[in-house]
Short mmCIF file of C-alpha atoms and ligand atoms in Angstrom, two decimals:
data_model
loop_
_atom_site.label_atom_id
_atom_site.label_comp_id
_atom_site.label_asym_id
_atom_site.label_seq_id
_atom_site.Cartn_x
_atom_site.Cartn_y
_atom_site.Cartn_z
CA MET A 104 99.32 100.45 99.50
CA ASN A 105 95.65 99.17 97.93
CA VAL A 106 94.53 96.71 95.70
CA ARG A 107 92.59 96.90 93.59
CA ASN A 108 91.43 95.10 90.09
CA ALA A 109 93.02 97.44 86.52
CA THR A 110 90.96 99.15 84.10
CA ILE A 111 91.65 99.99 80.12
CA ASP A 112 92.89 102.88 81.73
CA ASP A 113 95.76 101.32 83.55
CA LEU A 114 97.47 99.77 80.91
CA GLN A 115 100.32 102.82 79.87
CA ALA A 116 101.87 102.10 83.56
CA ILE A 117 101.37 99.16 83.85
CA SER A 118 103.14 98.33 80.38
CA ALA A 119 105.96 99.97 82.03
CA VAL A 120 106.12 98.38 85.39
CA GLU A 121 106.47 95.42 82.46
CA ASN A 122 109.42 96.79 80.61
CA ILE A 123 111.67 97.44 83.98
CA CYS A 124 110.56 93.58 85.76
CA PHE A 125 111.34 91.13 82.52
CA PRO A 126 113.69 91.13 79.88
CA ALA A 127 112.41 91.66 76.24
CA ASN A 128 111.77 88.38 75.58
CA GLU A 129 109.95 87.90 78.33
CA ALA A 130 107.60 91.23 78.40
CA ALA A 131 104.12 90.62 77.54
CA SER A 132 103.81 93.95 74.91
CA ALA A 133 101.22 96.25 75.52
CA ALA A 134 98.36 94.51 72.78
CA ALA A 135 98.73 91.61 74.52
CA PHE A 136 97.74 93.75 78.01
CA GLU A 137 95.08 95.44 76.29
CA LYS A 138 93.87 91.78 75.09
CA ARG A 139 93.48 91.15 78.94
CA LEU A 140 92.76 94.19 80.39
CA ARG A 141 89.73 94.39 77.37
CA VAL A 142 89.45 90.34 78.42
CA PHE A 143 89.80 89.55 82.06
CA SER A 144 89.87 93.01 84.55
CA GLY A 145 88.02 90.38 87.20
CA HIS A 146 91.10 88.39 87.29
CA PHE A 147 94.27 91.54 87.15
CA TRP A 148 94.79 93.30 90.12
CA LEU A 149 97.18 95.69 90.79
CA LEU A 150 98.55 97.23 93.84
CA GLU A 151 98.92 100.54 94.77
CA ASP A 152 100.93 102.49 96.60
CA GLU A 153 99.44 106.28 97.61
CA GLY A 154 97.89 106.31 93.79
CA GLN A 155 101.82 104.61 92.76
CA LEU A 156 101.59 101.55 90.42
CA VAL A 157 103.65 98.45 92.29
CA GLY A 158 102.84 95.53 91.72
CA TYR A 159 99.86 93.01 90.13
CA ILE A 160 99.33 90.18 89.47
CA ASN A 161 96.81 88.72 86.34
CA GLY A 162 96.14 85.54 84.07
CA MET A 163 92.91 83.64 82.49
CA VAL A 164 90.83 81.04 84.30
CA THR A 165 90.93 78.23 82.38
CA ASN A 166 90.26 74.44 82.34
CA HIS A 167 93.71 73.01 81.90
CA ILE A 168 96.07 72.47 84.90
CA THR A 169 98.51 73.96 83.22
CA ILE A 170 99.24 76.50 80.75
CA ASN A 171 100.94 76.61 77.09
CA ASP A 172 102.00 79.84 75.83
CA ALA A 173 99.00 79.90 73.38
CA MET A 174 96.96 81.58 75.97
CA PHE A 175 99.72 84.67 76.56
CA GLU A 176 98.63 86.12 73.90
CA HIS A 177 95.04 84.95 73.37
CA ALA A 178 92.97 86.19 75.55
CA GLU A 179 90.13 85.00 74.50
CA LEU A 180 91.04 81.67 75.86
CA HIS A 181 89.52 83.07 79.13
CA ASP A 182 86.84 80.86 80.19
CA GLU A 183 85.04 82.58 83.32
CA ASN A 184 83.46 79.36 84.84
CA GLY A 185 87.17 76.98 84.33
CA ALA A 186 88.44 75.10 87.44
CA TRP A 187 91.96 76.85 87.39
CA GLN A 188 92.56 80.47 88.07
CA SER A 189 95.92 80.87 86.75
CA VAL A 190 99.13 83.43 86.65
CA PHE A 191 100.41 85.29 83.56
CA GLY A 192 102.15 87.34 84.84
CA LEU A 193 103.73 88.45 89.15
CA ALA A 194 105.99 91.96 88.57
CA VAL A 195 107.24 93.76 91.36
CA LEU A 196 109.12 97.58 90.74
CA PRO A 197 112.37 96.67 91.58
CA GLN A 198 112.69 99.51 94.46
CA PHE A 199 109.77 98.13 96.23
CA ARG A 200 110.87 94.17 96.93
CA LYS A 201 111.64 91.84 99.63
CA LYS A 202 108.72 93.99 101.28
CA GLY A 203 106.24 90.72 100.70
CA TYR A 204 104.34 92.93 98.23
CA ALA A 205 104.03 90.23 95.74
CA GLY A 206 102.97 88.06 98.96
CA LYS A 207 100.53 89.64 99.44
CA LEU A 208 99.50 90.21 95.66
CA ILE A 209 99.47 86.00 95.56
CA ASP A 210 97.57 86.00 98.78
CA HIS A 211 95.28 88.20 97.45
CA LEU A 212 94.76 85.97 93.83
CA ILE A 213 94.55 83.27 95.83
CA GLU A 214 91.29 85.08 98.05
CA LYS A 215 89.20 85.08 95.56
CA ALA A 216 89.84 81.56 93.25
CA LYS A 217 88.58 80.58 96.76
CA GLU A 218 85.62 83.04 96.58
CA GLN A 219 84.75 81.79 93.52
CA LYS A 220 85.91 78.12 93.64
CA ARG A 221 88.31 77.15 91.82
CA ALA A 222 90.07 74.78 92.20
CA GLY A 223 92.99 75.99 92.13
CA ILE A 224 96.04 77.59 91.36
CA THR A 225 98.22 77.55 88.02
CA LEU A 226 101.39 78.83 86.67
CA THR A 227 105.19 78.91 85.48
CA CYS A 228 108.06 79.50 87.03
CA LYS A 229 111.88 79.98 86.82
CA LYS A 230 113.61 77.61 88.70
CA HIS A 231 114.63 80.09 91.26
CA LEU A 232 111.32 81.03 91.93
CA VAL A 233 110.30 77.40 92.70
CA ALA A 234 111.18 77.61 96.67
CA TYR A 235 109.45 80.64 97.06
CA TYR A 236 105.85 79.72 95.19
CA GLU A 237 106.55 76.08 97.65
CA LYS A 238 106.02 78.73 100.81
CA PHE A 239 102.36 79.56 99.02
CA GLY A 240 101.50 75.82 99.03
CA PHE A 241 102.63 75.06 95.27
CA THR A 242 103.38 72.47 94.21
CA ASN A 243 105.95 71.63 91.02
CA ARG A 244 104.81 69.75 88.87
CA GLY A 245 107.97 69.47 86.43
CA ILE A 246 108.89 71.41 83.52
CA SER A 247 106.22 73.33 81.41
CA GLN A 248 105.97 72.45 77.83
CA SER A 249 106.17 75.97 77.57
CA THR A 250 108.68 77.76 76.21
CA HIS A 251 108.29 81.69 76.59
CA GLY A 252 110.92 83.49 75.16
CA GLY A 253 113.33 80.56 75.16
CA ALA A 254 113.75 79.89 79.15
CA THR A 255 112.73 76.72 80.77
CA TRP A 256 109.36 76.13 82.68
CA HIS A 257 107.96 74.58 85.50
CA ASP A 258 104.58 74.27 85.81
CA MET A 259 103.82 74.74 89.29
CA VAL A 260 100.39 74.31 91.19
CA LEU A 261 97.83 75.34 94.35
CA HIS A 262 94.83 73.17 95.20
CA LEU A 263 92.16 74.36 96.60
CA LYS A 264 89.84 72.19 96.14
CA SER A 265 91.25 68.12 98.27
C1 COA B 519 109.45 87.06 91.37
C2 COA B 519 108.47 89.41 92.30
C3 COA B 519 107.07 89.29 91.89
C4 COA B 519 108.90 88.86 93.68
O1 COA B 519 107.92 89.91 93.91
P1 COA B 519 108.71 90.84 95.68
O2 COA B 519 107.51 91.91 95.86
O3 COA B 519 109.77 91.01 95.87
O4 COA B 519 108.30 89.20 96.80
P2 COA B 519 107.89 88.82 98.35
O5 COA B 519 108.68 90.43 98.71
O6 COA B 519 107.13 88.38 99.15
O7 COA B 519 109.38 87.97 98.40
C5 COA B 519 110.37 88.00 98.01
C6 COA B 519 111.70 87.63 99.36
O8 COA B 519 111.23 88.51 99.95
C7 COA B 519 111.03 87.79 101.79
N1 COA B 519 110.54 89.00 102.06
C8 COA B 519 108.92 89.17 102.28
N2 COA B 519 108.80 90.15 103.63
C9 COA B 519 110.26 90.09 103.29
C10 COA B 519 110.96 91.74 104.45
N3 COA B 519 109.65 92.15 105.69
N4 COA B 519 112.04 91.54 105.13
C11 COA B 519 113.02 90.99 104.29
N5 COA B 519 112.40 89.74 103.60
C12 COA B 519 111.24 89.71 102.65
C13 COA B 519 110.47 86.29 100.98
O9 COA B 519 110.34 86.10 102.60
C14 COA B 519 110.87 85.92 99.44
O10 COA B 519 112.00 85.37 99.76
P3 COA B 519 112.79 84.22 99.47
O11 COA B 519 112.80 85.24 97.77
O12 COA B 519 113.48 83.91 100.00
O13 COA B 519 111.58 83.64 98.82
C15 COA B 519 110.10 89.81 91.80
O14 COA B 519 111.07 89.69 92.64
C16 COA B 519 109.76 90.41 90.40
O15 COA B 519 109.21 91.04 90.13
N6 COA B 519 110.70 90.00 89.82
C17 COA B 519 111.14 90.44 88.08
C18 COA B 519 109.74 89.79 87.78
C19 COA B 519 109.43 87.98 87.78
O16 COA B 519 109.73 87.86 88.66
N7 COA B 519 108.07 87.46 88.05
C20 COA B 519 107.61 86.12 88.51
C21 COA B 519 107.68 85.28 87.78
S1 COA B 519 106.96 83.94 87.97
#
């Protein structure tokens, strides 16, 4: 298993994994991924098994402690000098789940955010994943303003600085 930064050449493989892992109303479009890869590929990491894409984690850097829906489509809102590393998407192919691979991607993102001296990490998740992210030190700030895909989301934040 190897973690590396994504490039625009990975667009098709990423889209294929996204469409397996998320329902159509929540999946990011290929156009949204293309913009993300052009603007913040430095914050888009892939987990591969002998060259096969197994999963990924990605998100812009922002000065907002919570994610808002505009960010998902507007990669240009990325601010390389922002305080918060966000997570827009975390996905692992079904046949590779429950082996700690998503955890490996989260740990990698935390490590990079520490190296880059970010204030912390911000993400939104559904209720059933709140406890999962808490295991990594995230705290639940309550119901998000996000209505992405028509679902209810929770704002989760991990503080890296006291
Ligand atoms: C959510 C998701 C990314 C998790 O991926 P994963 O690689 O299975 O995650 P992990 O292996 O790190 O952890 C999953 C569970 O397996 C457990 N686990 C980890 N390693 C394990 C092992 N070796 N043996 C048994 N269980 C293990 C973890 O403790 C965790 O348990 P929990 O569900 O009780 O918290 C994956 O299910 C997915 O892609 N889902 C669809 C998309 C999605 O919802 N993404 C999140 C958006 S916020």
